Coordinates of C-alpha atoms in Angstrom, one line a residue:
M119 CA 0.0 0.1 0.0
Y120 CA 3.1 2.0 1.1
T121 CA 4.3 1.7 -2.4
W122 CA 1.0 2.5 -3.9
M123 CA 1.2 6.1 -2.4
L124 CA 4.3 6.4 -3.4
T125 CA 4.0 6.2 -6.7
L126 CA 0.9 8.1 -7.1
L127 CA 3.0 11.0 -5.6
V128 CA 5.8 10.9 -7.9
L129 CA 3.4 10.5 -10.8
S130 CA 1.9 13.5 -9.2
L131 CA 5.1 15.8 -8.8
G132 CA 6.0 14.6 -12.4
L133 CA 3.0 15.5 -14.1
G134 CA 3.0 19.5 -11.8
H135 CA 6.6 19.6 -12.9
A136 CA 5.8 19.4 -16.7
Q137 CA 2.8 21.7 -16.6
R138 CA 5.1 24.1 -15.3
S139 CA 7.6 23.6 -18.2
T140 CA 5.1 24.2 -20.4
Q141 CA 3.7 27.4 -19.3
E142 CA 7.4 29.0 -18.7
A143 CA 8.0 27.7 -22.3
F144 CA 5.0 29.8 -23.3
M145 CA 5.7 32.4 -21.2
M146 CA 9.1 32.4 -22.8
Q147 CA 8.0 32.7 -25.9
Y148 CA 5.5 35.5 -25.8
F149 CA 8.2 37.4 -24.1
E150 CA 10.3 36.8 -27.1
R151 CA 7.6 38.0 -29.5
R152 CA 6.8 41.0 -27.2
I153 CA 10.7 42.4 -27.7
A154 CA 11.4 41.6 -31.0
Q155 CA 8.3 43.7 -31.6
L156 CA 9.2 46.5 -29.5
E157 CA 12.8 46.2 -31.4
E158 CA 11.2 46.6 -34.9
R159 CA 9.1 49.3 -33.4
L160 CA 12.0 50.9 -32.0
I161 CA 14.1 50.7 -35.1
K162 CA 11.2 52.3 -37.1
C163 CA 11.3 55.0 -34.6
E164 CA 15.2 55.9 -35.0
Q165 CA 15.0 55.6 -38.9
N166 CA 11.7 58.0 -38.6
T167 CA 13.7 60.2 -36.2
Q168 CA 17.0 60.3 -38.7
Q169 CA 14.5 61.2 -41.3
V170 CA 13.3 64.3 -39.4
D171 CA 16.7 65.3 -38.6
Q172 CA 17.9 65.0 -42.5
K173 CA 15.2 67.4 -43.2
I174 CA 15.7 70.1 -40.1
Y175 CA 19.1 70.2 -41.1
D176 CA 18.2 70.4 -44.7
L177 CA 15.8 73.7 -44.1
S178 CA 18.2 75.2 -41.9
T179 CA 20.8 75.5 -44.5
K180 CA 18.5 76.7 -46.9
L181 CA 17.3 79.0 -44.0
R182 CA 20.8 80.3 -43.3
G183 CA 21.5 80.4 -47.4
Q184 CA 18.3 82.8 -47.7
L185 CA 19.0 84.7 -44.8
A186 CA 22.7 85.5 -46.1
S187 CA 21.4 86.7 -49.4
M188 CA 18.8 88.7 -47.7
E189 CA 21.2 90.4 -46.0
V190 CA 23.4 91.1 -49.0
H191 CA 19.9 92.5 -50.7
R192 CA 19.4 94.4 -47.9
T193 CA 23.3 96.1 -47.3
E194 CA 22.7 97.0 -50.9
V195 CA 19.1 98.6 -50.9
K196 CA 20.3 100.4 -47.8
T197 CA 23.2 102.0 -49.8
Q198 CA 21.3 102.9 -52.6
V199 CA 18.9 104.5 -50.5
D200 CA 21.2 106.5 -48.4
N201 CA 23.0 107.5 -51.8
V202 CA 19.2 108.4 -53.1
A203 CA 18.7 110.2 -49.9
M204 CA 21.8 112.0 -50.2
R205 CA 21.2 112.9 -53.5
V206 CA 17.5 114.6 -52.4
E207 CA 19.3 116.3 -49.6
R208 CA 21.8 117.9 -52.2
V209 CA 18.8 119.0 -54.5
E210 CA 16.8 120.4 -51.7
R211 CA 19.8 122.5 -50.2
D212 CA 20.8 123.7 -53.7
L213 CA 17.3 124.7 -54.0
E214 CA 17.5 126.6 -50.5
Y215 CA 20.3 127.8 -51.8
L216 CA 18.9 129.4 -55.2
E217 CA 16.0 130.6 -53.0
N218 CA 18.2 132.7 -51.0
K219 CA 20.3 133.9 -53.1
T220 CA 17.4 135.6 -55.3
P221 CA 16.1 138.6 -54.0
N222 CA 12.1 139.4 -54.9
Q223 CA 12.3 141.2 -58.1
P224 CA 10.0 144.2 -57.5
H225 CA 12.5 144.9 -54.1
I226 CA 15.8 145.4 -56.6
E227 CA 17.0 148.8 -56.4
V228 CA 20.3 149.0 -57.1
E229 CA 21.9 152.3 -58.9
E230 CA 23.4 151.9 -61.9
A231 CA 27.0 153.6 -60.8
L232 CA 27.0 151.3 -57.2
M233 CA 26.8 147.9 -59.5
E234 CA 29.4 148.8 -61.8
Q235 CA 31.3 149.5 -58.6
Q236 CA 30.4 146.2 -57.6
M237 CA 31.6 144.4 -60.2
K238 CA 35.0 146.2 -60.4
D239 CA 35.7 144.9 -57.1
A240 CA 34.6 141.6 -58.0
Q241 CA 37.0 141.9 -60.6
K242 CA 39.5 142.7 -58.5
K243 CA 39.1 139.6 -56.7
I244 CA 39.2 137.1 -59.6
V245 CA 42.7 135.0 -59.6
K246 CA 44.1 134.7 -62.9
I247 CA 45.7 130.9 -63.0
T248 CA 47.3 130.0 -66.3
L249 CA 46.5 126.6 -67.4
G250 CA 48.8 124.2 -69.3
T251 CA 48.0 122.9 -72.3
D252 CA 46.8 119.4 -71.2
C253 CA 45.5 120.5 -67.9
N254 CA 41.7 120.9 -69.4
I255 CA 40.3 117.9 -68.0
A256 CA 37.9 116.6 -66.1
L257 CA 36.8 112.9 -64.5
T258 CA 34.8 110.8 -66.2
G259 CA 35.2 107.4 -64.1
V260 CA 36.9 105.5 -61.6
K261 CA 37.6 102.0 -63.9
S262 CA 39.7 99.8 -61.7
L263 CA 41.1 98.9 -58.9
K264 CA 44.6 97.4 -57.4
I265 CA 45.1 96.2 -54.1
V266 CA 49.1 96.8 -53.5
K267 CA 49.7 95.9 -50.2
K268 CA 48.1 95.5 -46.7
A269 CA 50.1 97.2 -43.8
G270 CA 50.4 99.8 -40.9
D271 CA 47.1 101.2 -39.0
V272 CA 44.1 101.2 -39.8
Y273 CA 44.1 105.1 -40.9
G274 CA 47.0 106.1 -43.0
S275 CA 47.9 108.0 -45.8
W276 CA 50.6 107.1 -48.7
L277 CA 51.6 108.6 -51.9
K278 CA 54.1 109.7 -54.3
D279 CA 55.8 112.5 -54.9
P280 CA 54.7 114.1 -58.6
T281 CA 58.0 116.1 -59.3
K282 CA 59.0 114.6 -62.5
G283 CA 61.7 111.7 -62.4
S284 CA 60.7 111.1 -59.1
A285 CA 59.4 107.5 -57.7
K286 CA 59.5 107.4 -54.0
I287 CA 56.9 106.1 -52.1
Y288 CA 56.1 107.7 -48.8
F289 CA 53.9 105.8 -46.0
F290 CA 52.1 107.3 -43.1
S291 CA 50.6 105.1 -40.4
G292 CA 48.2 106.2 -38.5
N293 CA 46.8 109.5 -37.7
K294 CA 49.5 110.7 -35.6
N295 CA 53.6 110.3 -35.8
N296 CA 56.6 112.0 -36.3
T297 CA 58.0 109.1 -38.3
V298 CA 57.6 108.8 -42.2
L299 CA 58.7 106.1 -44.4
E300 CA 60.3 106.8 -47.5
F301 CA 60.7 103.8 -50.2
K302 CA 63.0 103.7 -53.4
S303 CA 60.1 103.4 -55.7
L304 CA 56.6 101.3 -56.0
K305 CA 58.0 98.1 -56.3
T306 CA 60.7 98.2 -53.5
F307 CA 57.1 99.3 -51.6
T308 CA 54.9 96.0 -52.5
E309 CA 58.1 93.6 -52.4
G310 CA 59.5 94.7 -48.9
R311 CA 58.8 95.1 -45.5
L312 CA 58.2 98.1 -43.4
A313 CA 61.6 97.4 -41.5
Q314 CA 63.0 97.7 -44.5
A315 CA 62.2 101.4 -45.9
H316 CA 64.3 104.5 -44.8
P317 CA 62.6 106.2 -41.9
I318 CA 62.4 110.1 -41.7
Q319 CA 62.1 111.7 -38.1
L320 CA 60.2 115.1 -38.4
P321 CA 60.9 117.9 -36.1
F322 CA 57.5 118.1 -35.5
P323 CA 54.5 114.8 -35.2
W324 CA 51.9 115.0 -38.2
Q325 CA 47.8 115.0 -37.9
G326 CA 45.2 113.3 -39.8
T327 CA 45.7 112.0 -43.5
G328 CA 45.8 114.7 -45.7
H329 CA 50.2 115.2 -46.3
V330 CA 51.8 115.7 -49.7
V331 CA 55.1 115.4 -51.0
Y332 CA 56.3 117.4 -53.8
N333 CA 59.5 118.4 -55.1
G334 CA 60.7 116.7 -52.3
F335 CA 59.0 118.4 -49.6
L336 CA 56.6 117.4 -47.1
Y337 CA 53.5 119.4 -46.6
Y338 CA 51.7 118.3 -43.3
H339 CA 49.1 119.7 -40.7
R340 CA 51.3 120.1 -37.3
A341 CA 49.7 118.3 -34.5
D342 CA 48.5 119.8 -31.5
T343 CA 47.7 123.0 -33.6
P344 CA 44.1 124.1 -35.4
N345 CA 45.4 125.4 -38.1
Q346 CA 49.5 125.6 -38.8
I347 CA 50.8 123.7 -41.7
L348 CA 54.1 122.6 -42.1
K349 CA 56.7 122.6 -45.3
V350 CA 59.6 120.6 -44.1
H351 CA 62.5 119.7 -46.6
L352 CA 63.2 115.9 -46.3
L353 CA 66.6 115.4 -47.2
N354 CA 67.6 117.7 -44.4
R355 CA 64.6 117.4 -42.1
T356 CA 64.3 120.9 -41.5
V357 CA 61.4 123.3 -41.5
A358 CA 61.6 125.3 -44.4
D359 CA 58.0 127.6 -44.0
S360 CA 55.0 127.6 -42.4
M361 CA 51.9 129.6 -41.9
L362 CA 48.4 129.6 -40.4
L363 CA 45.1 129.6 -41.9
P364 CA 42.9 132.1 -40.1
G365 CA 39.4 130.7 -38.8
V366 CA 40.4 126.8 -40.0
G367 CA 40.8 123.5 -37.7
R368 CA 37.0 123.8 -36.1
L369 CA 35.3 121.4 -37.8
P370 CA 37.0 117.8 -39.4
T371 CA 37.4 118.2 -43.1
Y372 CA 35.4 115.6 -43.5
A373 CA 32.6 113.7 -41.6
L374 CA 33.6 110.4 -41.8
T375 CA 37.2 111.1 -41.6
T376 CA 37.1 112.8 -38.1
H377 CA 40.8 112.9 -37.6
T378 CA 41.7 115.3 -40.7
F379 CA 41.3 118.9 -40.2
L380 CA 43.5 120.2 -43.3
D381 CA 43.4 117.8 -46.3
L382 CA 46.1 119.1 -48.8
A383 CA 46.1 118.3 -52.5
V384 CA 48.3 118.2 -55.5
D385 CA 47.2 118.5 -59.2
E386 CA 48.3 119.9 -61.9
L387 CA 47.7 123.6 -61.3
G388 CA 49.9 122.8 -57.7
L389 CA 49.3 122.9 -54.0
W390 CA 45.8 123.0 -52.8
V391 CA 44.2 123.1 -48.7
I392 CA 40.6 121.3 -48.5
Y393 CA 38.8 122.3 -45.1
S394 CA 35.6 122.6 -43.5
D395 CA 34.3 125.9 -42.7
P396 CA 31.1 126.0 -40.2
E397 CA 30.2 129.4 -41.2
F398 CA 29.1 127.9 -44.9
G399 CA 26.9 125.6 -42.6
G400 CA 30.0 122.7 -43.1
N401 CA 30.2 123.4 -46.6
L402 CA 33.8 122.6 -47.9
V403 CA 36.2 125.2 -49.0
I404 CA 39.7 124.9 -50.7
T405 CA 42.6 127.5 -50.9
K406 CA 44.8 127.9 -53.4
L407 CA 48.6 127.7 -51.9
D408 CA 51.6 129.0 -53.5
K409 CA 54.5 125.8 -52.7
S410 CA 57.2 127.8 -52.9
S411 CA 56.2 130.7 -50.2
L412 CA 53.4 129.0 -48.6
A413 CA 50.9 132.2 -49.1
V414 CA 47.5 132.0 -49.9
E415 CA 46.6 133.0 -53.8
H416 CA 42.8 132.8 -53.5
T417 CA 39.8 130.6 -51.6
W418 CA 36.9 129.1 -53.0
D419 CA 33.4 128.4 -51.2
T420 CA 32.4 125.6 -52.4
T421 CA 28.6 123.9 -52.5
C422 CA 29.9 120.5 -51.8
T423 CA 28.9 119.4 -47.9
S424 CA 31.5 117.7 -45.6
R425 CA 28.2 115.6 -44.2
D426 CA 29.1 111.6 -45.2
A427 CA 31.8 112.8 -47.2
E428 CA 35.0 110.5 -46.4
S429 CA 37.8 112.2 -48.8
A430 CA 38.4 114.3 -51.4
F431 CA 40.8 115.3 -54.4
M432 CA 41.6 118.0 -57.0
I433 CA 42.2 117.7 -60.4
C434 CA 43.1 120.4 -63.0
G435 CA 41.1 122.9 -60.6
T436 CA 38.3 120.8 -60.0
L437 CA 37.5 119.6 -56.3
Y438 CA 35.7 115.7 -56.7
V439 CA 34.0 114.7 -53.0
V440 CA 33.9 111.1 -52.0
Y441 CA 31.2 110.1 -50.1
N442 CA 30.2 106.8 -48.3
S443 CA 27.8 105.0 -45.4
R444 CA 28.6 105.9 -42.1
Y445 CA 28.9 101.8 -41.9
G446 CA 31.1 101.7 -45.0
G447 CA 29.3 101.5 -48.2
R448 CA 30.4 101.8 -51.6
S449 CA 32.4 104.9 -52.3
S450 CA 30.9 107.5 -55.0
I451 CA 31.6 110.9 -55.9
Q452 CA 28.3 113.0 -55.5
C453 CA 29.8 116.6 -55.9
L454 CA 32.3 118.6 -57.7
Y455 CA 33.3 122.3 -57.7
D456 CA 35.6 123.6 -60.9
I457 CA 37.1 126.8 -59.9
H458 CA 36.8 127.8 -63.7
D459 CA 32.9 126.8 -63.4
S460 CA 33.4 124.9 -67.2
I461 CA 31.6 121.6 -65.1
H462 CA 29.1 122.0 -62.5
S463 CA 27.8 119.5 -60.2
E464 CA 24.4 119.3 -60.9
E465 CA 24.9 118.1 -64.5
S466 CA 27.4 115.8 -63.7
P467 CA 26.5 112.0 -63.1
V468 CA 27.0 110.2 -59.8
L469 CA 30.6 108.5 -59.9
F470 CA 31.0 105.2 -58.0
F471 CA 33.8 103.3 -56.8
P472 CA 34.8 99.9 -57.9
K473 CA 32.3 97.7 -56.0
R474 CA 34.1 97.4 -52.8
Y475 CA 32.4 97.9 -49.8
T476 CA 35.0 99.9 -47.6
N477 CA 36.3 103.0 -46.2
H478 CA 38.5 105.5 -47.7
Y479 CA 40.6 107.8 -44.9
S480 CA 43.0 109.1 -47.4
M481 CA 42.9 109.6 -51.5
H482 CA 45.5 111.3 -53.3
Y483 CA 45.5 112.2 -57.0
H484 CA 48.8 111.8 -58.6
P485 CA 49.0 114.4 -61.7
K486 CA 51.2 112.3 -63.7
D487 CA 50.2 108.8 -63.4
K488 CA 46.6 109.9 -63.2
Q489 CA 46.1 107.9 -60.4
L490 CA 44.4 107.6 -57.5
Y491 CA 46.6 106.5 -54.5
A492 CA 44.1 105.7 -51.3
W493 CA 44.1 104.1 -48.4
D494 CA 41.5 101.3 -47.3
D495 CA 40.7 100.6 -44.2
G496 CA 45.0 99.5 -44.1
Y497 CA 44.6 98.6 -47.7
Q498 CA 46.8 100.5 -49.9
T499 CA 45.1 100.8 -52.8
I500 CA 45.7 102.6 -57.0
Y501 CA 42.3 103.8 -58.5
K502 CA 43.1 104.0 -62.4
V503 CA 40.8 106.9 -63.7
D504 CA 39.1 107.5 -67.1
L505 CA 39.7 111.8 -68.0
K506 CA 38.6 113.4 -70.8
S507 CA 38.4 117.1 -72.0
K508 CA 35.6 119.6 -70.4
A509 CA 34.3 120.4 -73.2
E510 CA 33.4 116.3 -74.1
V511 CA 32.2 116.3 -70.5

């Protein structure tokens, strides 16, 4: 009997164990199927995420490109709007000037004798300037740009002695210093280093960027003085002459080049100084100087404003004023003044420089090379210009 009961117990235990094994196997298969399904869903989710990430990247790349293009267009449109606004302002200023200068016809009561006397007095003030046979020229375009070098400070000036046979280059870094670097030629300046130049220590420091060299003499605005111009012999480094321009130096010559108060220039007619006069609303004034004695020969009050001007230069007795945006843009010549009254600003088109957004801190015309030597944010550049007879302009 005991044997039978023991056998029955063993059979019961075996049957229970078999049932548990079957249930465990079924549960394992169920979990494996669920895990496989979850893995498939995770893989699909990861693939969808990668696709979304790629679409977001492509969209952001496209948007960045469009934003960059819009910024370029915005800058160009802003520059054009500034130029149009400046031209409108100039027309309004000229109209106002004409309205102020034109008297009411009913109130003109001038005796003939008084008018004749005034005409005689005016004729006495006219300065006769003898023109060379090749000086009846005018600027019609700035056609090309050559970047020669990048050296020195953001502000500065570089120029060439226009005297016949001279090839020397003079380099002025900064807006206040007492050292000038002299190079034997343009090639030497282009290929060499500043340390290889011949330094010239001046007896007094210069200020601004409006210096000129003529026939071995340096003409410049003496630093820490409002209106003193020095003529220094570069060979022996002594002051050959000096002068004071009364009432000058109260305003920067150009609103965008605030460190220059006297801008000296050389053209086919000789030596000039350009400055801004507050008594004429900040308009530019040009004075012809005798390069030998630094005596004033004559002064002209122009209608060109110093507002938004960055530089100017003289060609054959005509002042050309270069304007720009305060934030840097494409420079353009929007105003000129001819002392011979042969060409007029309102009849002349705006002349744009080659498409390059920048600031010019100095610009010097070389009457022999027919080129402009400009300082462009630390870049020394040369512009070639188109010139024609004034009769053809």
